Coordinates of C-alpha atoms in Angstrom, one line a residue:
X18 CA 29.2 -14.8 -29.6
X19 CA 26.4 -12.3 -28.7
X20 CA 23.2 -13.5 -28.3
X21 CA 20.8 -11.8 -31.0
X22 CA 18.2 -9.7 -30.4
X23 CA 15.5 -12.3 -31.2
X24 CA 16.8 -14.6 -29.0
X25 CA 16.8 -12.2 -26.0
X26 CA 13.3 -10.6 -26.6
X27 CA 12.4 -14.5 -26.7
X28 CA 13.8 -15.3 -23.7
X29 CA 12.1 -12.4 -22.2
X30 CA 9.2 -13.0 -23.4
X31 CA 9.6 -16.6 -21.9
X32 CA 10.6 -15.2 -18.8
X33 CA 7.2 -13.6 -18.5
X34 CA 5.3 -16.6 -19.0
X35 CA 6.6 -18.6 -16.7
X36 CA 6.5 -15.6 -13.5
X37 CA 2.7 -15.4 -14.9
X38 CA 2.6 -19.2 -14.2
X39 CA 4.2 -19.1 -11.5
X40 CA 1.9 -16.7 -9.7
X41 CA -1.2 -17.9 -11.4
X42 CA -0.7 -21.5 -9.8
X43 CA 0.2 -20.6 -6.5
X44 CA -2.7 -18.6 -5.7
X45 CA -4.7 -21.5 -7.8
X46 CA -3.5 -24.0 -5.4
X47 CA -4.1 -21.5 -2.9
X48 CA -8.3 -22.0 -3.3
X49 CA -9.3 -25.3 -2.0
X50 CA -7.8 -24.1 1.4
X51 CA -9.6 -21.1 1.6
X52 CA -12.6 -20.1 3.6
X53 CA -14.4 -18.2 0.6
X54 CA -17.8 -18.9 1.9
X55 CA -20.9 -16.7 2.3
X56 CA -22.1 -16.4 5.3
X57 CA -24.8 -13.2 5.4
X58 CA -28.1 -14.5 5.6
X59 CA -29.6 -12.1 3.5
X60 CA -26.3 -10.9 1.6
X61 CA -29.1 -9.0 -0.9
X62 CA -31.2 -7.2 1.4
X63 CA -27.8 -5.7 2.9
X64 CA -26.5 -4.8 0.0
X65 CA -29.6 -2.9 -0.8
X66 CA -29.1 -0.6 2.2
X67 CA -26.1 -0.1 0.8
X68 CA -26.8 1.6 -2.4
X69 CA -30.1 3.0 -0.7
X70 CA -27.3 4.9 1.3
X71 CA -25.3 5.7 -1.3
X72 CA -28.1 7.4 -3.4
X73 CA -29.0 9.5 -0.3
X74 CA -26.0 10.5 1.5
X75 CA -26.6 12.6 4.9
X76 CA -23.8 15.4 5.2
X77 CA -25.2 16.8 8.0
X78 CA -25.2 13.6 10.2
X79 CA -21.7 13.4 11.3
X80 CA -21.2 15.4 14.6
X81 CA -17.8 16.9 14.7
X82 CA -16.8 16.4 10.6
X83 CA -14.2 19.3 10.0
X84 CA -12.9 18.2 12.6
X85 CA -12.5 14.8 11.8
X86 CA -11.1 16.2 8.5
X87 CA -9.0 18.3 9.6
X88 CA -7.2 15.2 11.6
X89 CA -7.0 13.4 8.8
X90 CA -5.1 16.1 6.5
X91 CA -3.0 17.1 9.7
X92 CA -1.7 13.6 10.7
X93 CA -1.1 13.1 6.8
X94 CA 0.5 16.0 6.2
X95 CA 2.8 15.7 9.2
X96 CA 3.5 11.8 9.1
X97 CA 4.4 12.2 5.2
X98 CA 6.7 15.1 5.5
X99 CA 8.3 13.9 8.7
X100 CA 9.1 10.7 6.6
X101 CA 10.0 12.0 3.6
X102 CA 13.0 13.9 4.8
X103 CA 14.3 11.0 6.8
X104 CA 13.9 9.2 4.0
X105 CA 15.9 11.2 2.0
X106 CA 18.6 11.8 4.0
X107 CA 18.6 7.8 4.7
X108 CA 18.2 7.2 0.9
X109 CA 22.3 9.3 0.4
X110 CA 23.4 5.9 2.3
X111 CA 21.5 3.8 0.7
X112 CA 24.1 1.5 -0.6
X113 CA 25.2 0.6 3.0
X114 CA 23.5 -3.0 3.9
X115 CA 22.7 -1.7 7.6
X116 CA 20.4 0.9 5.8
X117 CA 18.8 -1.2 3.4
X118 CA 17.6 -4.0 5.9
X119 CA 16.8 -1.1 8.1
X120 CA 14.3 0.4 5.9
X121 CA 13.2 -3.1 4.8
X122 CA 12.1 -3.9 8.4
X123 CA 11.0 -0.5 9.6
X124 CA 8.5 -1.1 6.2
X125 CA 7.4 -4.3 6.9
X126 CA 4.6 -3.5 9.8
X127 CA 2.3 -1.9 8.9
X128 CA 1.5 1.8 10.7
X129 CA -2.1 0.0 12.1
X130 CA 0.3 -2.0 13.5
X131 CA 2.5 0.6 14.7
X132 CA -0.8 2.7 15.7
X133 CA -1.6 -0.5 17.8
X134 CA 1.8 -0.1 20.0
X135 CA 1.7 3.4 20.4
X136 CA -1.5 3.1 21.5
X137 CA 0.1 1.4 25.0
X138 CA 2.2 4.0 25.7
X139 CA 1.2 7.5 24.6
X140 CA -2.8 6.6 24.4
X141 CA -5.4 8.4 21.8
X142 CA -2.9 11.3 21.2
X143 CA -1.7 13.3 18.3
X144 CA 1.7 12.0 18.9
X145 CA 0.2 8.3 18.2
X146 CA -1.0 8.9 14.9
X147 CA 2.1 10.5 13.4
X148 CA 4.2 7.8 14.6
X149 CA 2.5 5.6 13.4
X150 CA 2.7 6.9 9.6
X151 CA 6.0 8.3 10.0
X152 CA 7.9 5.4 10.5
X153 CA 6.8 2.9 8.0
X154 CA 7.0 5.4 5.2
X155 CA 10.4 6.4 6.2
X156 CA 11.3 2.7 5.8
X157 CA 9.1 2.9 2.3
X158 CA 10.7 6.7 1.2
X159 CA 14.0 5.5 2.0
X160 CA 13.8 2.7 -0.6
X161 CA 12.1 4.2 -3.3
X162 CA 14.3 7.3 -3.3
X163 CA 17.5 5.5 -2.9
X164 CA 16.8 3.7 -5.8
X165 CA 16.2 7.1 -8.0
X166 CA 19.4 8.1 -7.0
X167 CA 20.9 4.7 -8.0
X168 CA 18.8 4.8 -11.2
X169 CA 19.8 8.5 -12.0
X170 CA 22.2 8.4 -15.7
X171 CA 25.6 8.6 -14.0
X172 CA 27.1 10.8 -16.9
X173 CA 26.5 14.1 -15.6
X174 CA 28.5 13.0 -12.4
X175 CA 31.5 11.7 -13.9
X176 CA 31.8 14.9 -15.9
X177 CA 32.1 16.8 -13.0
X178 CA 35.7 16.8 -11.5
X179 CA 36.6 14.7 -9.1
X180 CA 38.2 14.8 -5.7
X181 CA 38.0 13.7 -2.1
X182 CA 36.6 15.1 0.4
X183 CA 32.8 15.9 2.0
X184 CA 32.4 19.0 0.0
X185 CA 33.2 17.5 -3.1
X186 CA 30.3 14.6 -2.5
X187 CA 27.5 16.8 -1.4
X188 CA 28.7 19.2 -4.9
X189 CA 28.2 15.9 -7.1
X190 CA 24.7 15.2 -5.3
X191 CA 23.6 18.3 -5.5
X192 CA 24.5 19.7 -8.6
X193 CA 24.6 16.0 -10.3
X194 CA 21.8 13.5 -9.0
X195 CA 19.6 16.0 -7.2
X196 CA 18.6 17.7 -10.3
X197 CA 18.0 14.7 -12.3
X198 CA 15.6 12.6 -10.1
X199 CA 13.7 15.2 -8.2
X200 CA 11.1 15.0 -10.9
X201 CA 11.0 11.6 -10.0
X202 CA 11.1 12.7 -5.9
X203 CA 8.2 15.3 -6.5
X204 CA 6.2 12.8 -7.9
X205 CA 6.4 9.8 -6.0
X206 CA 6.5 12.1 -2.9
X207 CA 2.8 13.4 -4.0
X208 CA 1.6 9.9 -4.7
X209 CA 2.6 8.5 -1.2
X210 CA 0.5 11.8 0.4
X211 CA -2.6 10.5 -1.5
X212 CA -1.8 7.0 0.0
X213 CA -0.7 8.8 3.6
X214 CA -4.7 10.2 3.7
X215 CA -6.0 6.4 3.2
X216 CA -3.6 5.6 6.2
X217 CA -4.9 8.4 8.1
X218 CA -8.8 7.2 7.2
X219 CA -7.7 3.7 8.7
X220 CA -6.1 4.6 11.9
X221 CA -9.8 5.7 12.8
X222 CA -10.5 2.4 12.6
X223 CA -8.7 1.9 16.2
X224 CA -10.0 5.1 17.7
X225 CA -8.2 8.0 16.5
X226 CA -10.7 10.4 15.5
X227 CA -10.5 10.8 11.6
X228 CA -12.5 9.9 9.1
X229 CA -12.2 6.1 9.5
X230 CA -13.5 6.5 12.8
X231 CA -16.5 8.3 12.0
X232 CA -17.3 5.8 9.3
X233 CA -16.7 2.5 11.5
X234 CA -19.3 4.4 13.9
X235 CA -22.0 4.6 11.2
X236 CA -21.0 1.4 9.3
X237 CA -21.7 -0.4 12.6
X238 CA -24.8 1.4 13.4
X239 CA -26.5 0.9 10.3
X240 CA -26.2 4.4 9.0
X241 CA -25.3 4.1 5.1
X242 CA -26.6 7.3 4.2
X243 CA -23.8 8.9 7.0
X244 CA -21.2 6.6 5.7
X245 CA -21.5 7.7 2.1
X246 CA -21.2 11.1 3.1
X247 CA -17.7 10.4 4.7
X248 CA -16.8 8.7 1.6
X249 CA -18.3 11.1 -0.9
X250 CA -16.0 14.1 0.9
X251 CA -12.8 12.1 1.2
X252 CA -13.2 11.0 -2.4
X253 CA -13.5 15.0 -3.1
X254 CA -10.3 15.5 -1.1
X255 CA -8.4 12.6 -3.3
X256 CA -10.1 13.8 -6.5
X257 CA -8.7 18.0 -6.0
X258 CA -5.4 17.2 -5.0
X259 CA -4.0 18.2 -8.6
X260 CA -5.9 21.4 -7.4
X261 CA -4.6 21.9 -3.8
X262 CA -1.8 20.1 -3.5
X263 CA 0.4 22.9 -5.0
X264 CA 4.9 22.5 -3.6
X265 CA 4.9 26.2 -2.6
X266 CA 1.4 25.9 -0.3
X267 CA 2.4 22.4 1.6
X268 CA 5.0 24.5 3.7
X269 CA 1.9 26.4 4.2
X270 CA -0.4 23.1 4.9
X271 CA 1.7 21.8 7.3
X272 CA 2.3 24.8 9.5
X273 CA -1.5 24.7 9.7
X274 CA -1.4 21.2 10.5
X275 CA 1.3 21.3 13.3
X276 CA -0.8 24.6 14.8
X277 CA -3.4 22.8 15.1
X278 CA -2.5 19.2 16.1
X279 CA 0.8 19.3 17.2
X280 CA 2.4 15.8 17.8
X281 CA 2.1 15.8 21.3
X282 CA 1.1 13.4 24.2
X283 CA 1.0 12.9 28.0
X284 CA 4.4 11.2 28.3
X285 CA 4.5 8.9 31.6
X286 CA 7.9 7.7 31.5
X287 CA 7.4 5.1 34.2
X288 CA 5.0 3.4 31.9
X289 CA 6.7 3.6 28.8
X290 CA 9.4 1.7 31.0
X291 CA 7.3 -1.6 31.8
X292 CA 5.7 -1.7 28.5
X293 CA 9.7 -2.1 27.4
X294 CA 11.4 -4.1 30.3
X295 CA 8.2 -6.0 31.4
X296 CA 5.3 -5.9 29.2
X297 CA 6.7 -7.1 25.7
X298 CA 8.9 -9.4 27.8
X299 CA 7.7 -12.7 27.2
X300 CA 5.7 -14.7 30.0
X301 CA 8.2 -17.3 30.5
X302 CA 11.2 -14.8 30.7
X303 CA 9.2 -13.3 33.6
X304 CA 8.3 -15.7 35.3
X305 CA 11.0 -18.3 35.7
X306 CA 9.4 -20.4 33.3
X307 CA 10.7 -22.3 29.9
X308 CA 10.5 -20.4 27.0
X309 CA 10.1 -22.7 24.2
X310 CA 7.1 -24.5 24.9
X311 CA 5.6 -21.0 25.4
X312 CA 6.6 -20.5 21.5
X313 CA 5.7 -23.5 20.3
X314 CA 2.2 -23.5 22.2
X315 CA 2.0 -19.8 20.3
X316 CA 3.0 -21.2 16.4
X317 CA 0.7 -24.0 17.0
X318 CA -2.7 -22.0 18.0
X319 CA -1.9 -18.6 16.2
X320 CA 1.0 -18.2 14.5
X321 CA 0.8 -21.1 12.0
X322 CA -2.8 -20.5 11.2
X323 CA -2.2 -17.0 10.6
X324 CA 0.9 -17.0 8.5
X325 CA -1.1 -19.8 6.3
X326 CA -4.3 -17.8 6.6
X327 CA -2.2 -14.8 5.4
X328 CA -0.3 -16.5 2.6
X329 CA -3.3 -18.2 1.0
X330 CA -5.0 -14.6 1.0
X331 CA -2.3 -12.6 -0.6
X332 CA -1.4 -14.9 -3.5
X333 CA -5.6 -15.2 -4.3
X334 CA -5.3 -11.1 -3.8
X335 CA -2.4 -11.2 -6.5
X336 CA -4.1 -13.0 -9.1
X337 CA -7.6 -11.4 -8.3
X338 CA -5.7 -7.9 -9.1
X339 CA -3.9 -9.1 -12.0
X340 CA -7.3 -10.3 -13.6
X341 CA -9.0 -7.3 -12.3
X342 CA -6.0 -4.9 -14.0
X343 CA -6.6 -6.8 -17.6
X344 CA -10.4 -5.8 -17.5
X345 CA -10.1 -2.1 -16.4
X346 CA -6.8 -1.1 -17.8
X347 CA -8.8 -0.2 -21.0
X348 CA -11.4 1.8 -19.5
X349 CA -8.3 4.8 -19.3
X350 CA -6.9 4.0 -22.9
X351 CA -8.5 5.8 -26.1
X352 CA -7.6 2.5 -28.2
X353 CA -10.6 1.3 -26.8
X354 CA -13.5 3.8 -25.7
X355 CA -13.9 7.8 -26.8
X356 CA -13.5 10.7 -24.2
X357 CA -17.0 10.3 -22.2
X358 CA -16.8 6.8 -21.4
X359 CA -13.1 7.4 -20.8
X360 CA -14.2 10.0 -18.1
X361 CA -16.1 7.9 -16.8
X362 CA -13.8 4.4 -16.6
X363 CA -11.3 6.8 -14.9
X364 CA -13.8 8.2 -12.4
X365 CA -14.7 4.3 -11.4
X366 CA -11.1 3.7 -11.5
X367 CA -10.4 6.7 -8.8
X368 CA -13.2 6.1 -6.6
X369 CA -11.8 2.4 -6.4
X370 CA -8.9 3.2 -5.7
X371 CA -9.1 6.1 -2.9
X372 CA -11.4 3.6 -1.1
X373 CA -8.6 2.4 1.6
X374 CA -9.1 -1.5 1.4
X375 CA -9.7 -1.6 5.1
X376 CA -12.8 0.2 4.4
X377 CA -13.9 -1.8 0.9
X378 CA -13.3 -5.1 3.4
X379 CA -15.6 -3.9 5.9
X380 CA -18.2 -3.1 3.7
X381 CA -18.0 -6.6 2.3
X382 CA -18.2 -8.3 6.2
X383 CA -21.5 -6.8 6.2
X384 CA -22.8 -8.2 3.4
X385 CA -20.8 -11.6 2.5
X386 CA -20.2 -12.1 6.5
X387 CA -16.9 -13.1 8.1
X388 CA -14.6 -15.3 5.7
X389 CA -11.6 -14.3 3.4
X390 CA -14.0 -13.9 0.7
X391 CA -14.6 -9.9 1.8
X392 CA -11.3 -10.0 2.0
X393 CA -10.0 -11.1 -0.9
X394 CA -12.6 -8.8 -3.1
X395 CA -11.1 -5.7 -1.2
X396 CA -7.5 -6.5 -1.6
X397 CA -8.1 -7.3 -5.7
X398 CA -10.5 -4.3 -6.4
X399 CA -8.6 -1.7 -4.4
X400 CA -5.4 -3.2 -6.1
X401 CA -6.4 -3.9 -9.3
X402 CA -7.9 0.0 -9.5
X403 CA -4.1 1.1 -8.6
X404 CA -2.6 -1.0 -11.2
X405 CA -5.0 -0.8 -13.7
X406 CA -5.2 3.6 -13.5
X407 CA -1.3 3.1 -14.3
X408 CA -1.6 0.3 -17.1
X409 CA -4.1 2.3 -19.0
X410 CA -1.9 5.4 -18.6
X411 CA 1.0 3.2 -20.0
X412 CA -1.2 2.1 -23.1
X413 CA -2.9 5.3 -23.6
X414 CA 0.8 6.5 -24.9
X415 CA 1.5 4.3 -26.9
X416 CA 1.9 5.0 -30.3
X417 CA 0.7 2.0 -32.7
X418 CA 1.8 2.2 -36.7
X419 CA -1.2 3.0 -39.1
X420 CA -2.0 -0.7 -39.9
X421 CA -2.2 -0.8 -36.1
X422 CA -5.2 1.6 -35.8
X423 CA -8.6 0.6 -34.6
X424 CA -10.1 0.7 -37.7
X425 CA -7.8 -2.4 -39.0
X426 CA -9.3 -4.2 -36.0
X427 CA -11.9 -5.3 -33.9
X428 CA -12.0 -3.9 -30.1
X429 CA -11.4 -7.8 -29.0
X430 CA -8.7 -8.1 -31.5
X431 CA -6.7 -4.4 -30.7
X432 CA -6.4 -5.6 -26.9
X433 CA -5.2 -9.5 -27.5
X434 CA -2.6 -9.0 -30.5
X435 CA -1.9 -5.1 -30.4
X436 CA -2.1 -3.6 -27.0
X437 CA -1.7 -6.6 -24.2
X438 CA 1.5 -7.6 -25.7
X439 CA 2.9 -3.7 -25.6
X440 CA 1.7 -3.2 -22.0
X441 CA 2.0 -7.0 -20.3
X442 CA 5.7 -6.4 -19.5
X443 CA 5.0 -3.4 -17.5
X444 CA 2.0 -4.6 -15.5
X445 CA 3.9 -7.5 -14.4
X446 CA 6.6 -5.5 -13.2
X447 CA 3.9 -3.1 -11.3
X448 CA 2.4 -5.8 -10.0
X449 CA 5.4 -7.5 -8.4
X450 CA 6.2 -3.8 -7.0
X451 CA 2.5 -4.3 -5.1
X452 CA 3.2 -7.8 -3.9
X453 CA 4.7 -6.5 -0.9
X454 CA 1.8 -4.2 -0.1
X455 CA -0.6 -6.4 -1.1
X456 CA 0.9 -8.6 1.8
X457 CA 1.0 -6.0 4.5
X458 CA -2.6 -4.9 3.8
X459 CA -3.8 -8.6 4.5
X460 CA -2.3 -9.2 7.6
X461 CA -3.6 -6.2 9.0
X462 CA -7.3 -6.9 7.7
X463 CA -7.4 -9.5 10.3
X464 CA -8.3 -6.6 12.4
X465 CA -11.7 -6.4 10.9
X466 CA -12.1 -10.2 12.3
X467 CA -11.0 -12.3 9.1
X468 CA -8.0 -14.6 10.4
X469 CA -5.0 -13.4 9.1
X470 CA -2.2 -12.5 11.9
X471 CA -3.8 -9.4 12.4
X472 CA -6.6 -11.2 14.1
X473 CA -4.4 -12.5 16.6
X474 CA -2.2 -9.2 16.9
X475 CA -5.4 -7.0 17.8
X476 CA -6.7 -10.1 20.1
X477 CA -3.3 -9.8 22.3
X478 CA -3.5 -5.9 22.5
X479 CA -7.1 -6.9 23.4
X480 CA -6.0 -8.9 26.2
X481 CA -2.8 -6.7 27.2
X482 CA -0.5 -10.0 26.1
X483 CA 1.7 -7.4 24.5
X484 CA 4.1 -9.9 24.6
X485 CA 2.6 -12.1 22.1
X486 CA 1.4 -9.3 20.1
X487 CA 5.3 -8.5 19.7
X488 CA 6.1 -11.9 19.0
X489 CA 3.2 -11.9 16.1
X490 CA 4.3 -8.7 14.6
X491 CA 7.6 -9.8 14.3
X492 CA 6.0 -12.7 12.1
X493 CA 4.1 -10.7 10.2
X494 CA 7.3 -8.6 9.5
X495 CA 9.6 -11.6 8.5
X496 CA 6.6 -13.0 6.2
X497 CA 6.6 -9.0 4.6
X498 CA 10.3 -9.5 4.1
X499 CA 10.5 -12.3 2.8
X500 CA 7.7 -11.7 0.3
X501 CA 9.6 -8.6 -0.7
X502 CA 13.0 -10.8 -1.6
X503 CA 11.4 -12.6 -3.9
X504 CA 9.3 -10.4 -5.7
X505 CA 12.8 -8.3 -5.9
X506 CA 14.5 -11.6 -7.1
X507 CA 11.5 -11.8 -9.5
X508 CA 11.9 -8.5 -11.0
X509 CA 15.7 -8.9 -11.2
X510 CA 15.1 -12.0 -13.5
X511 CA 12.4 -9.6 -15.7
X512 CA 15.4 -7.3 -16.4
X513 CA 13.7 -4.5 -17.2
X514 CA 15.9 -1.4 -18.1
X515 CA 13.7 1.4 -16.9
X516 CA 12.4 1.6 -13.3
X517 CA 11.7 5.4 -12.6
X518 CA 8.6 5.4 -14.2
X519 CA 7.0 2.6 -12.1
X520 CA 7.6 4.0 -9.1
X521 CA 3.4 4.5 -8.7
X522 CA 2.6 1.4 -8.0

């Protein structure tokens, strides 16, 4: 017999609680292993500076700004586009295995990552940058829009008639699924440029000159007043792009951007041949030596305590976002608070999240000093800003019955037993989309010092031992994938019927 409809919202319902559990006491058993110290001195005095340079930004400091904007657009623009057609045309096979595990590992380092190798062989160059963007969000494109197409309601296909041939398959995808999802396409496509420009910010952070680089410059030198200024004009960039960011003007935009930073580099191909025959090569291959006490000497002092370093950060991040999301998600939802302090919640909620968390974790090394605990405060806020703008979106539709209304209850009581229940399923599910970013953002914090593998990757580029810096990133990579399976298996336990819609996250 069928099982009734009780039973099955039951068991969902129990299905939630126990993933909730599930994550909750991992990253709970998590903290006792963490570094979450502060080590600042004076963590109060710095943070003062701080806001004294955020009430008094200096626009006028930055020597070469529109220029340093205009990289930033240009290698976003580029990058994004560039990736978003190969991941569309990828995304046609995306049924084929080979593809799927293709896109999953081309996603899992993470374009600082990617900016870090390039960096070896093509230098401080255009070229560099839009590498470094274009092939981890092909990997992430690729995904996403081959599940639309999956997800697209098969009906208007099968009505079409059928017979073999090419022709007769590109006629059913473009006159079938095309159609359907590209509402879904133009959206998500638009999304991933807003986070392509926070990508482009952070590649300044290991010398290409956009805005991240300019902003590591005046972060370092003291100069808060400067810094906010950067910040204050990329928010404005994030905040118009319902203005500017207009389909018929991007072919427009990224003519501009290819006139004038063209992807280009000073190719020396008897360099790019050692740094792929001998530099990545490990030592021991090289050198006549044995090759597995090389690896184990390289788990033992780096790759161990980063992978454990990483892990115990990410699942804290998770559940630090997750909390974060159930405080903010009603500063967006009119159950809760009228139309000013709405604008307001959603103008926190923006600036949160179009600070890149790279940035939100430096800014926290200066004032909490180096542990995870900047860390871990970036990667929830940032996060929990994302998730939370798309939760309160989600229960700022819904449509309550008339006993429901506000008036029948008290704010506390509308968000425990009226709106939490309608809008938990979904910010599980966004949240267990995030997982996997949330993982490849805190490796590559270790850049900023805080020992995740990233510390160790940027220390062997430091030291040209490219070829543990290869070995790490394919650690970092595995860890990404892996995280990815289960959140997938996860999700596929949730069984949620309707996907498109949470494609944001």
């Amino acid at each position: 017999m069928a099982e009734s409809l009780p039973n099955r919202s039951n068991n969902r319902a129990a299905e939630f609680r126990r993933i909730t559990l599930l994550l909750a006491l991992a990253a709970l058993l998590c903290l006792p292993w963490a570094d979450l110290e502060i080590t600042q001195v004076s963590p109060g005095a710095e943070l003062a500076r701080l806001v004294a340079g955020a009430l008094s930004p200096d626009f006028f400091a930055t020597e070469y700004l529109l220029e340093a904007i205009a990289t930033t657009l240009a290698f976003a623009l580029q990058g994004i586009a560039l990736a978003a057609l190969c991941g569309l045309l990828l995304a046609l096979f995306y049924r084929y295995p080979v593809v799927r595990v293709s896109a999953a590992l081309l996603r899992s380092v993470h374009e600082l990552f990617w900016a870090l190798m390039f960096l070896q062989v093509f230098g401080l160059s255009s070229l560099t940058g839009v590498l470094a963007l274009w092939i981890p969000y092909t990997g992430i494109f690729t995904k996403v829009y081959g599940e639309i197409l999956e997800e697209v309601d098969p009906a208007t296909e099968q009505a079409l008639p059928r017979s073999g041939g090419i022709a007769n398959a590109i006629s059913r995808l473009v006159y079938a699924r095309l159609p359907l999802a590209w509402p879904h396409i133009r959206h998500y496509t638009k999304y991933r440029l807003e986070c392509g420009l926070r990508s482009s910010v952070v590649l300044g952070f290991v010398g290409l000159p956009t805005l991240g680089y300019h902003l590591e410059t005046a972060f370092r030198q003291g100069l808060y007043g400067e810094a906010a200024a950067l910040l204050y004009l990329f928010y404005l960039i994030i905040a118009t792009m319902k203005w500017w960011c207009r389909a018929p003007l991007l072919p427009l935009y990224l003519g501009l951007a290819l006139w004038y930073l063209p992807p280009v580099a000073s190719i020396n191909g008897e360099l790019i041949l050692q740094f792929f025959t001998q530099d990545i090569v490990p030592a021991p291959l090289k050198n006549g030596g044995e090759l597995w006490p090389w690896f184990l000497r390289l788990w033992q002092e780096q790759i161990f305590p980063g992978l454990t370093d990483t892990l115990l950060l990410s699942q804290m991040a998770l559940l630090l976002t997750a909390l974060l999301t159930l405080i903010w998600f009603p500063l967006r939802s009119r159950w809760f608070f009228g139309r000013p302090l709405r604008a307001l919640g959603q103008g926190f909620l923006i600036v949160t999240r179009s600070t890149p968390e790279f940035v939100l974790a430096f800014v926290g090394l200066l004032i909490l000093g180096p542990s995870l605990l900047p860390a871990l405060l970036a990667l929830g806020i940032h996060n929990g800003a994302i998730i939370g703008h798309l939760v309160g979106g989600y229960a700022q539709e819904l449509k309550l019955r008339p006993d429901d209304a506000p008036t029948g209850y008290s704010r506390v009581g509308l968000y425990f037993y009226q709106v939490l229940p309608r809008v938990y399923p979904q910010l599980i599910t966004w949240l267990l989309y995030r997982w996997e970013i949330i993982q490849r953002e805190t490796a590559i914090l270790g850049v900023l010092g805080i020992t995740t593998l990233g510390f160790y990757i940027d220390s062997a580029f430091e030291e040209f031992r490219f070829d543990r810096a290869m070995v790490l990133i394919g650690a970092a990579a595995l860890l990404n994938v892996a995280v990815d399976a289960t959140a997938r298996a996860l999700r596929a336990r949730l069984q949620q019927g309707d996907r498109l819609s949470r494609r944001d996250a």
